[in-house]
Structures are given as C-alpha cells and as structure tokens.
PDB file of C-alpha atoms in Angstrom:
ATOM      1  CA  UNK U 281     -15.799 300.194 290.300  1.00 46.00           C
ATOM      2  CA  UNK U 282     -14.001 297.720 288.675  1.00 62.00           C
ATOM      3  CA  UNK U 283     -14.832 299.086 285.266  1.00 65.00           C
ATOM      4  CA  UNK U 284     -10.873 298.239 283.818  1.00 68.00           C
ATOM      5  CA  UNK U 285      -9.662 295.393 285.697  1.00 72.00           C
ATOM      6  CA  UNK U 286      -9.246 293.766 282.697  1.00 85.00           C
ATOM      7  CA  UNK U 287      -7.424 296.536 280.768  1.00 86.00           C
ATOM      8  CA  UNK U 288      -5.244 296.548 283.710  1.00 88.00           C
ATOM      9  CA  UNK U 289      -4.398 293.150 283.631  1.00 87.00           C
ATOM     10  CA  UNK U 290      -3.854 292.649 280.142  1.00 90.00           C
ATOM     11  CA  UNK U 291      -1.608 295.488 279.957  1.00 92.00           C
ATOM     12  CA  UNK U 292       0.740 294.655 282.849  1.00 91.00           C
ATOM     13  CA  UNK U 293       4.170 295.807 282.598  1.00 90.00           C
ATOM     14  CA  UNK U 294       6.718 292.644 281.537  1.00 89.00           C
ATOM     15  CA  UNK U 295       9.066 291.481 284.096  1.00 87.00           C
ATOM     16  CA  UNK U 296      11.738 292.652 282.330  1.00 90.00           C
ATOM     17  CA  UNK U 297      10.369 296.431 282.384  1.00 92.00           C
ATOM     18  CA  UNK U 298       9.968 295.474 285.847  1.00 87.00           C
ATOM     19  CA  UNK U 299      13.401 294.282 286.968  1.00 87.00           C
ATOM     20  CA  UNK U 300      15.148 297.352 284.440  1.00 93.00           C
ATOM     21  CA  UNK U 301      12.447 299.683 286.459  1.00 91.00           C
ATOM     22  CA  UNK U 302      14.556 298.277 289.928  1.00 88.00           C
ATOM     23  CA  UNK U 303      17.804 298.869 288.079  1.00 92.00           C
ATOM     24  CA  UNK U 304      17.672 302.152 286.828  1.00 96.00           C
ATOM     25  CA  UNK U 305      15.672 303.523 289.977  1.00 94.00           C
ATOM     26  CA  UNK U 306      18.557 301.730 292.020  1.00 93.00           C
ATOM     27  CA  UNK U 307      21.645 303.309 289.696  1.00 96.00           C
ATOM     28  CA  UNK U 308      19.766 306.713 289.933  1.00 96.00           C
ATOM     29  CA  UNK U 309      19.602 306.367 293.763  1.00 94.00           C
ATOM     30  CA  UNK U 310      23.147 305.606 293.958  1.00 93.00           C
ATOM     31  CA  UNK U 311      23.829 308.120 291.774  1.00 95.00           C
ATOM     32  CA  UNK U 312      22.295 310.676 293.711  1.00 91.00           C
ATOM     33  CA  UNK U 313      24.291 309.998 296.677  1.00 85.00           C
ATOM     34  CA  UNK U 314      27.413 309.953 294.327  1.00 89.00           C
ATOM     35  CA  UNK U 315      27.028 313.592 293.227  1.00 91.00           C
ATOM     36  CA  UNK U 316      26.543 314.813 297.020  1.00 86.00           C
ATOM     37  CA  UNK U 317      29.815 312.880 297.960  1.00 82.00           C
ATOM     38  CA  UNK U 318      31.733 314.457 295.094  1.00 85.00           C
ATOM     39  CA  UNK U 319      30.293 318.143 296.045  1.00 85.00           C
ATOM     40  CA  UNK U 320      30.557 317.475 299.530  1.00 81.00           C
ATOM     41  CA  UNK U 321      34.497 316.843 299.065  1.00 81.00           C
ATOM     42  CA  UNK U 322      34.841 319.848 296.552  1.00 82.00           C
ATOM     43  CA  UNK U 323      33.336 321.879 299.518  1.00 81.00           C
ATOM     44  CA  UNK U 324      35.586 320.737 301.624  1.00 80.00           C
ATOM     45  CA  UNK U 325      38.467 320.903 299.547  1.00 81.00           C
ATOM     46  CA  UNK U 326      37.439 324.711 298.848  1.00 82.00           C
ATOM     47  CA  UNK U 327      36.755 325.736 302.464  1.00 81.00           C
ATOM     48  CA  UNK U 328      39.517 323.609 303.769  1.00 80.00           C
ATOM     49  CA  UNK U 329      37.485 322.495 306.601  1.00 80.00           C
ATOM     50  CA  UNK U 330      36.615 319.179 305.760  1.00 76.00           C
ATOM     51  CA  UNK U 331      33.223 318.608 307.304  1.00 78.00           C
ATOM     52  CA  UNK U 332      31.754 316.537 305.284  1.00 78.00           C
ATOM     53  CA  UNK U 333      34.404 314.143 305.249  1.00 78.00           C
ATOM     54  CA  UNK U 334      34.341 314.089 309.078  1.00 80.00           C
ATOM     55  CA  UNK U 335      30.896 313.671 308.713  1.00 78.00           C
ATOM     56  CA  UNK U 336      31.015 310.358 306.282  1.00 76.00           C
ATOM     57  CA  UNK U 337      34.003 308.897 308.380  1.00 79.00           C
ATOM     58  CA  UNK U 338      31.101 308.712 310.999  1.00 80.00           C
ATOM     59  CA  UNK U 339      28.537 307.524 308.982  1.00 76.00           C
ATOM     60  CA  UNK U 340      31.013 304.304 308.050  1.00 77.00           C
ATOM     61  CA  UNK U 341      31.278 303.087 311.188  1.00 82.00           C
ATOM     62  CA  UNK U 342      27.391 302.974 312.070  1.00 84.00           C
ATOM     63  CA  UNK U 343      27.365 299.459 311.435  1.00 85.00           C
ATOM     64  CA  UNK U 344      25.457 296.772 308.313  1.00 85.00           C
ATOM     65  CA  UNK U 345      22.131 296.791 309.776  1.00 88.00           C
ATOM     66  CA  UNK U 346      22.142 300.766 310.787  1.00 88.00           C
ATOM     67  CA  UNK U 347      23.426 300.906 306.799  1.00 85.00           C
ATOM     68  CA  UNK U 348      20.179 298.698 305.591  1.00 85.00           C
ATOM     69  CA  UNK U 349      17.715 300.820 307.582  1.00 87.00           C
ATOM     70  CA  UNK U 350      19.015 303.580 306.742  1.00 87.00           C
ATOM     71  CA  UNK U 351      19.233 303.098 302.651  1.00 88.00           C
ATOM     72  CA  UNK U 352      15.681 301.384 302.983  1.00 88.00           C
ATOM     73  CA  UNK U 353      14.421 304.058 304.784  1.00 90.00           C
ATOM     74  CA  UNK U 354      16.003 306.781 302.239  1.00 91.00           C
ATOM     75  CA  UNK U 355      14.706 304.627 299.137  1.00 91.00           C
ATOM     76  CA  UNK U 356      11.453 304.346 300.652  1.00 91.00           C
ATOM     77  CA  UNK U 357      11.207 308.566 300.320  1.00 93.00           C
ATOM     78  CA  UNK U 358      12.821 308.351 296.811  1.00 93.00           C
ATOM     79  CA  UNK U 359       9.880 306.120 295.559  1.00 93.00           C
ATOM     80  CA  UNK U 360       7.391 306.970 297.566  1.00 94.00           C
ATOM     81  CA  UNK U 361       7.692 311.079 296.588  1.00 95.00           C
ATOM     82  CA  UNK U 362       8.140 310.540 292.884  1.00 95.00           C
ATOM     83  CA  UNK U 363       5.342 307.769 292.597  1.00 95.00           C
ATOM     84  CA  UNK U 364       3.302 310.243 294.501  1.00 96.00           C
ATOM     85  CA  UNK U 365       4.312 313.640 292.805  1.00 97.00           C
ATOM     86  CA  UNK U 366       3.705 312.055 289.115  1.00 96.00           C
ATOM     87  CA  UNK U 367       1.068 309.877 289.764  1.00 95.00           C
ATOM     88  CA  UNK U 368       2.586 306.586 289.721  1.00 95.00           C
ATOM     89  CA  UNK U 369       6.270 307.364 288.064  1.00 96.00           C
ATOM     90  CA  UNK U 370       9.313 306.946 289.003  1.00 96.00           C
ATOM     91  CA  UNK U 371      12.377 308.067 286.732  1.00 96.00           C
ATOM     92  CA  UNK U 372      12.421 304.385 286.059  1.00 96.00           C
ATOM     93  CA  UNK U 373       9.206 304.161 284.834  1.00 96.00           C
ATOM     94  CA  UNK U 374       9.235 307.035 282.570  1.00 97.00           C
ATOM     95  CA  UNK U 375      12.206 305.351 280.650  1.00 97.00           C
ATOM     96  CA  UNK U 376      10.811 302.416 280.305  1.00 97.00           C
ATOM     97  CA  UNK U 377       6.818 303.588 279.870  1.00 97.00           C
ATOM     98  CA  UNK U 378       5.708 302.384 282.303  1.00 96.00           C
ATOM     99  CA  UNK U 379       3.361 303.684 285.980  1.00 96.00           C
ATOM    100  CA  UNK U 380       1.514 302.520 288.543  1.00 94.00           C
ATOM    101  CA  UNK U 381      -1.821 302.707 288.843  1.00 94.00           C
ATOM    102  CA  UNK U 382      -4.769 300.711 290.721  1.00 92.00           C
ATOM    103  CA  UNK U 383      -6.029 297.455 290.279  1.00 91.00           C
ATOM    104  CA  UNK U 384      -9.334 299.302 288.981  1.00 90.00           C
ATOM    105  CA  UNK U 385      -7.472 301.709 286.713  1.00 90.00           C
ATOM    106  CA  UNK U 386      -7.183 304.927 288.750  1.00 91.00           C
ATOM    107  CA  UNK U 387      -4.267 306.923 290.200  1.00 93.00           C
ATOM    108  CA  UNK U 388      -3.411 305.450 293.708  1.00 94.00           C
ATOM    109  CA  UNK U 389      -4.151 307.371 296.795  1.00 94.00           C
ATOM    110  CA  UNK U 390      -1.643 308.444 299.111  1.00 95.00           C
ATOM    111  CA  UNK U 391      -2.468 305.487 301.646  1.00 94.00           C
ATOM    112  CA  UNK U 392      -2.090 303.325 298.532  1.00 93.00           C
ATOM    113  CA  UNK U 393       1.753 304.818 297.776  1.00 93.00           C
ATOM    114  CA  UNK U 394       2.109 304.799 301.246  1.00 92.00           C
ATOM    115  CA  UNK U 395       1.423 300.578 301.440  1.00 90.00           C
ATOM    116  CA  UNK U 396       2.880 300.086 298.104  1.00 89.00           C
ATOM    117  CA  UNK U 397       6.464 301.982 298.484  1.00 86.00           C
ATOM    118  CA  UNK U 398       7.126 300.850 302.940  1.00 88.00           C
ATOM    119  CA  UNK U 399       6.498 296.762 301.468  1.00 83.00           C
ATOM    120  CA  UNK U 400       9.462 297.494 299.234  1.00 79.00           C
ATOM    121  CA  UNK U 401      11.626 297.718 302.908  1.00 80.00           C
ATOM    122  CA  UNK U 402      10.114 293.772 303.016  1.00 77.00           C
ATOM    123  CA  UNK U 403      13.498 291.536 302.537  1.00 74.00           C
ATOM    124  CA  UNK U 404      13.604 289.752 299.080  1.00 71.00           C
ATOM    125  CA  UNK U 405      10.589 291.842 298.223  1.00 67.00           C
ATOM    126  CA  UNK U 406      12.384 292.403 294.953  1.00 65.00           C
ATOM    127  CA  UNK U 407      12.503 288.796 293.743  1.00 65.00           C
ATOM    128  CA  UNK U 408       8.637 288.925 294.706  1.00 68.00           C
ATOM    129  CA  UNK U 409       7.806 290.419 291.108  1.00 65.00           C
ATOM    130  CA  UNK U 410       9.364 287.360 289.380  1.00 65.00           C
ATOM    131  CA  UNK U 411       5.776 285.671 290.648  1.00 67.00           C
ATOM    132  CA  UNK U 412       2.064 286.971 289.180  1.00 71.00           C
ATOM    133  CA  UNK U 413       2.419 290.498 290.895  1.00 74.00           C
ATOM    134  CA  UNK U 414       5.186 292.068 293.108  1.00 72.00           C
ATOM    135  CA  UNK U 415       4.083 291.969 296.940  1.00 71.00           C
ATOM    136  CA  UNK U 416       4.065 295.611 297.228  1.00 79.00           C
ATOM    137  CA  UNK U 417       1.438 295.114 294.405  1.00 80.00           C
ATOM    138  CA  UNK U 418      -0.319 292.828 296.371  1.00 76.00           C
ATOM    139  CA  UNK U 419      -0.964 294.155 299.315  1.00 79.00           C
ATOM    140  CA  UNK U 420      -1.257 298.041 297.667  1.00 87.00           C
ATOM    141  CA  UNK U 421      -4.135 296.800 294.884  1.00 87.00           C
ATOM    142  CA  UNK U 422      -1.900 298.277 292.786  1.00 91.00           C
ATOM    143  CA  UNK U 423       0.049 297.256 289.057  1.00 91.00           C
ATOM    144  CA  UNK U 424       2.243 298.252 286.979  1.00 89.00           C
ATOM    145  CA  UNK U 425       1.065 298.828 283.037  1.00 93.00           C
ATOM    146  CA  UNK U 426       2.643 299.687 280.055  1.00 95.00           C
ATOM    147  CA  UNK U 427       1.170 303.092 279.651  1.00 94.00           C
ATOM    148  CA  UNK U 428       1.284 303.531 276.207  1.00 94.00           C
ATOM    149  CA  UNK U 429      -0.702 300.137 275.866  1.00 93.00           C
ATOM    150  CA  UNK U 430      -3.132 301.104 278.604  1.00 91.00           C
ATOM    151  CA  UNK U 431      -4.123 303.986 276.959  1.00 90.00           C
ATOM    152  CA  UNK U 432      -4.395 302.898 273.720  1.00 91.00           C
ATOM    153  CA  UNK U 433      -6.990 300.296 275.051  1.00 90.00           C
ATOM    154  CA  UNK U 434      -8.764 302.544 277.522  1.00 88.00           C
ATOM    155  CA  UNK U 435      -8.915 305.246 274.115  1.00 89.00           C
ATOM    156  CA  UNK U 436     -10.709 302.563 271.767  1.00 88.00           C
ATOM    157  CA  UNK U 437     -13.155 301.256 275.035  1.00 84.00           C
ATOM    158  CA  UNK U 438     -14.318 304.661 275.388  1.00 82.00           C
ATOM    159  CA  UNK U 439     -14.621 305.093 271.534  1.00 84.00           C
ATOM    160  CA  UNK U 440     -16.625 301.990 271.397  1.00 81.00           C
ATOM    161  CA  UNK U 441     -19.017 303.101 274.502  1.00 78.00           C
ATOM    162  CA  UNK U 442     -19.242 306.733 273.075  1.00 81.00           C
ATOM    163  CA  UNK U 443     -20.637 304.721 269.162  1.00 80.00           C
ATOM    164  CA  UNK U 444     -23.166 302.896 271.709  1.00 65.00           C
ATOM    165  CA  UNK U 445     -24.517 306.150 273.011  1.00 69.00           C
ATOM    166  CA  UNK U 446     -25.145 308.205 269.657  1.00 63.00           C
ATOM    167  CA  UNK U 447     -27.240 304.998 268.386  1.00 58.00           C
ATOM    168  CA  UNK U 448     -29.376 305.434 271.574  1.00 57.00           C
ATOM    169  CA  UNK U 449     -29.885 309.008 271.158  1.00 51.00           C
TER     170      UNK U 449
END
C-alpha cells in the first residue's frame, strides 16, 4: 500500500511552488469575482435597472465575519471542484507543475478533497505549509509533488521492476 511513499516524499513540491500555488489560486479567485462585478455593472448599465448594484450595496453591509465565511466558504468550492475535477489541480498547480496526490501515490478520494480543501477554512492554515507539510496535508494524507519529478521517478521504478521480471521469466 505504501509502495511510493518515498517517491512522494522526495518529490514534494518546494515551499515556494507552494506559497506561488496560494497566490495565483488567490489572484484567480479574486479575479473571478472581478469579471462578474464588471459584467454585472455593464448589465446594469445596459438594462438601466441596476440590480446588481442594488444587490452588492447589500452584500457590503453584511458585516467582516459574514465577509470571511462567506469568501472561505466560496474558496472552499473553488479548490475543492478543481482539485476534484483534475485529480489534484488547481489552476495554480498547473502553472507551477505541480498536484496533489496521496501520501501513498494515488489520486485522492473525494472524502480525501473533501478533508484536505474544508482545513484550508482553518485560520492561519496558510502559514501551516511553511512547517514539514501544510495541515490540510496533514490531516488529508495528502502532498503536494512536483509532477514532472514524480513521474520521472515513478517511470524509471517501474522500468527497473519491469528488467527484474524478464530475468525471472
């Protein structure tokens, strides 16, 4: 079962690729919600109705912790459906090569995304990757590899296993 826990942990993403994979999945969050505020006032401005104004004037007055809970909540899907839909990617990720995967080498399971992406809501949970693994690591059995690494190694294992067999046979 535990076949490439060393593979995995030799080829463990940098904290740098780490903390630019929280960057650029954070700009391209915010960015998201940028383009719906700029087509949500061209609507407006078109239909003359201004709904969606109306509709953010509410949303600023729902308060700093509403706001956290909120954002967590909505970064929470962001991850947690593109981890899930490309097996351990995020946009971030494929920039920087990167993906999650188990601690025994396989593609996580949905409870596994599930733990993984709702410890992110965890305050300071971000700073937690600055130690040996990120808590949502931790407590998903989960890491983050350089995938072009991982593969490379996981390639010449099986190359080396495959040599053993045709000697046998």
């Amino acid at each position: 079962m535990r076949k490439y826990l060393q593979i995995v942990d030799r080829n463990r993403a940098s904290k740098w690729k780490r903390f630019a994979n929280l960057i650029i999945d954070r700009i391209i969050f915010n960015l998201f919600f940028l383009v719906i505020g700029f087509a949500g006032a061209f609507l407006d401005r078109i239909l003359e109705q201004y709904y969606f104004t109306d509709l953010l004037i509410e949303f600023s007055e729902i308060g700093r912790l509403w706001d956290m809970l909120i954002t967590s909540i909505l970064f929470f899907t962001y991850t947690f459906l593109m981890e899930f839909f490309t097996k351990g990617r995020t946009i971030a990720k494929y920039i920087t090569g990167t993906k999650a995967i188990t601690i025994d080498g396989e593609n996580p399971t949905l409870k596994e995304y599930i733990i993984r992406n709702i410890s992110r809501i965890v305050p300071f949970d971000f700073l937690s990757f600055l130690g040996e693994n990120g808590w949502h690591d931790s407590w998903s059995d989960t890491r983050v590899i350089n995938i072009e690494k991982y593969n490379a190694e996981i390639q010449y294992k099986r190359e080396i296993e495959q040599i053993g067999n045709k000697e046998i046979a």
